[in-house]
Amino acid sequence: MAAVRRKFGDEYQAVGPAGGGGRRERQRFVDKNGRCNVQHGNLGGESSRYLSDLFTTLVDLKWRWNLLIFLLTYTVAWLVMASMWWGIAYLRGDLHRVHDDTYSPCVANVYNFPSAFLFFIETEATIGYGHRYITERCPEGIVLFLFQSLLGSIVDAFLIGCMFIKMSQPKKRAETLMFSRAAVVSQRDGKLCLMFRVGNLRNSHMVSAQIRCKLIKSRQTPEGEFLPLDQCELDVGFGTGADQLFLVSPLTICHEINSKSPFFCLSQRSLRSEQFEIVVILEGIVETTGMTCQARTSYTEDEVLWGHRFLPVMSLEDGFFRVDYSQFHATFEVPTPPYSVKEQEENLSLSSSWNSPVDNKTRKEKVCSLDCIDIAGEKNKLPFKLQKISSRKEDLPKRVLRMSSGNTGKTCSTGDLLNIQEMSSISSGEDGDERIQLKALKMNAEA
């Protein structure tokens, strides 16, 4: 395991330069121009698989190797075929009877190798100057002529088709698709998001343009397996259809950082120590050729700016919209919390648990019910003599509640009972026993 970490993990991480405080640009998995930094070695006997798909192998080669193979193939083919025509003339003795007017050679006016080579070129290129021509008394020449025609058609179709496919490859179309040099992290619609910008320099559209993002980061599984280049998908709007682009003007691609995002625990402080690479893949169909094009780029942790936002590049001119690509990569700082989404959610849940308001209606109902219970128990708390007096008449709390409903409305608190006592003494002419009971109830309530 330590050897694997030394081979992959340590080479993949960024190493600060000696004597400097900055960070040196580390080895990328995908370059900014989209080229993948992967080389295949120690193939052994698997190299023969390249020959089984020779056409794709030639197309994938670099231009210098394609041109060299193109020239060598035609040169060797021409020399071999010219040698065969010269061999027929030599075996028939045509080279020694050039000046015999009565002799009919296989190919007229072929008396040495250069003349045989010129005859082959005239036949292959269908130039036909008319000085050299094949006669009907040479069956072997007719067979060679048919073989030359078939072989030439095959070589032309293979090599010219290979060159045409290589020239018409949509890789160069990706050169006119732009990505911002840096990605930014800021808030959009109240949510922390990772954003970058894409643009199309041509007026021709990319049909069915779709964008995908991969997070490449080394990790260790719970079983102890070390994955040096683990790939994780970043959601850029799969569920909402935001990944389907109408790429007419520059667009800002947004990845919302939530509990399902790999950056759920990423903060401004932890960004300095993280090691990851975000690979962006933009695919679409070229409108002019109908071929599928793919453009790629990547962002390392050093190219992610926390608390930044892209400058606007669109402006309304006289009858059209103008895109200023000079500000395509420009950003500016905006206020952004330095905490991760996980920390923000934890702080929010903690503060809401301490400061959660209680429903006033529920609180009043609880207080009312408690006060009513206290009032209902006042009879048991009265002295024996007052209990005896109250037994001769109807229950005091019930009469007090009935009196309060007719004069002041329904109430249940002890303080309201005191007000009821004062209002009832003025509005109703009750006897002295009731006054004594109310006074006793007032004393008990104050206690």
Phi, psi and omega in degrees: 000320179295324178294322178295319178296320179293326184282320186252307188295312183291327177286335183277338185276160179278139181240125181289144180291148181292130178080008180229156181268348182277177180249133179283143180294123184272176180292129180267153170278322176228128179289170179295331178275002176096357181283132181275128182273066180229128177238137182262127181228166179055050180284333179066232181284354180284354180293337180293343178295333179293325180287333178292336175240067187294323182297312178295325178297317178293323180292324181284345180291161177287163186298323182295323178286326177296316179295321179295316178295322179299311181292317181294322181296312180292321181295314180295318180297318180294316180295320180294314182292322177296323178294325178292319176295319177296323179295321177296316180295324181289317181291329179278349181082019180289335182289336183265351183237046183290320186268007178273110184287339181275351183267138179254104182283173177290314177233123182292140176063030171249105185232001174201182184292317178300321179293326176292322178294317178295323177296320179295316180297318179296322179288317183292318181271004181052040177281304174062073178289338177098350181279323179246133183205156180271144181259167183279353182266022183228084180296324178294328176291325178293318177298316179295325178295319177294317178298320179297320180293317180292314180296320179295322178295320180293314181296318179296315181297320183289307185286316180293322176295321177297316179293322180293317179296320180292323179288328182266010177297141182281013178297323180290337175295331178291342178292336180263011172255122188255146171236147177295148182293331183227156172257155184235156175234117179203179182268139174221124183057037178077009181235142179285128186225149170260125188227149171213170188238142176233152181208158180240121184277342182265158175282336176289140186274161169261111184282135179056046180290133181223142182238142178225155180226138178236133174261119180253117185206140178281142179207168179238131182284163177300337178278357179096003180280131181263122179253107186289325183228067180281133183256130180230139182279138174254128182281117177243028176110037180293318183287329182265352182083010180289345178282347175273114191257142167254085194274071175263319177237165179302136181239148176257115181274133188238132172244113181285128179270110179225196183293338179269354182275146174294344179263025182297326181259010183278128176234175180295327179286316182287341179297332181289334182255354180285155177225106181206172178216130180257116180260125181252131182235119178247121181239148178186172180257128179291128186293326185281326184250341183076012180264150181280133181239144178227129177241141184226154171202178181211158177229125174270175182296334178288341183258015175254116184261121181274132177078032179237163178215150182282143175288145177291143182242354182265139176216149181265118178258194182284088176090005179203167177260136182248135179252122180262098183283354175291338178255017185295321183264358186283141177228165175218156184279144177226153177296122182220131178300136181280003184267159176283166179296325178296316178294322179295318179293322178294317178295322180293318179292325179292316180292325180289330178289331179274327186248025180287122181287145178267141180296125182299321181296318178294321180295318180295321179296321178295316180296318180298317180294322179293317180295322178295324177295318178297319181294318179297333180268004181293328182297322180288336180273349181288158175297168186295319181296319179292325176296324179293321179294317182292336179288334178287330178255185179282167187301130185296312181300323180293319179293321178297317179295322180292321178294320181292328178289331179277338185250313187238000183092174183286135176208154185228349185280159181293322178297324178291330177296327177294320176294322178298324179298319180289318182290322181291329178291335180269317188279326185240143179264078180276163181282178184289333180296320179294323177296319179297319181294319179295321178296318179296320177296323178294318179297317180295320179294321178294322178297000000 
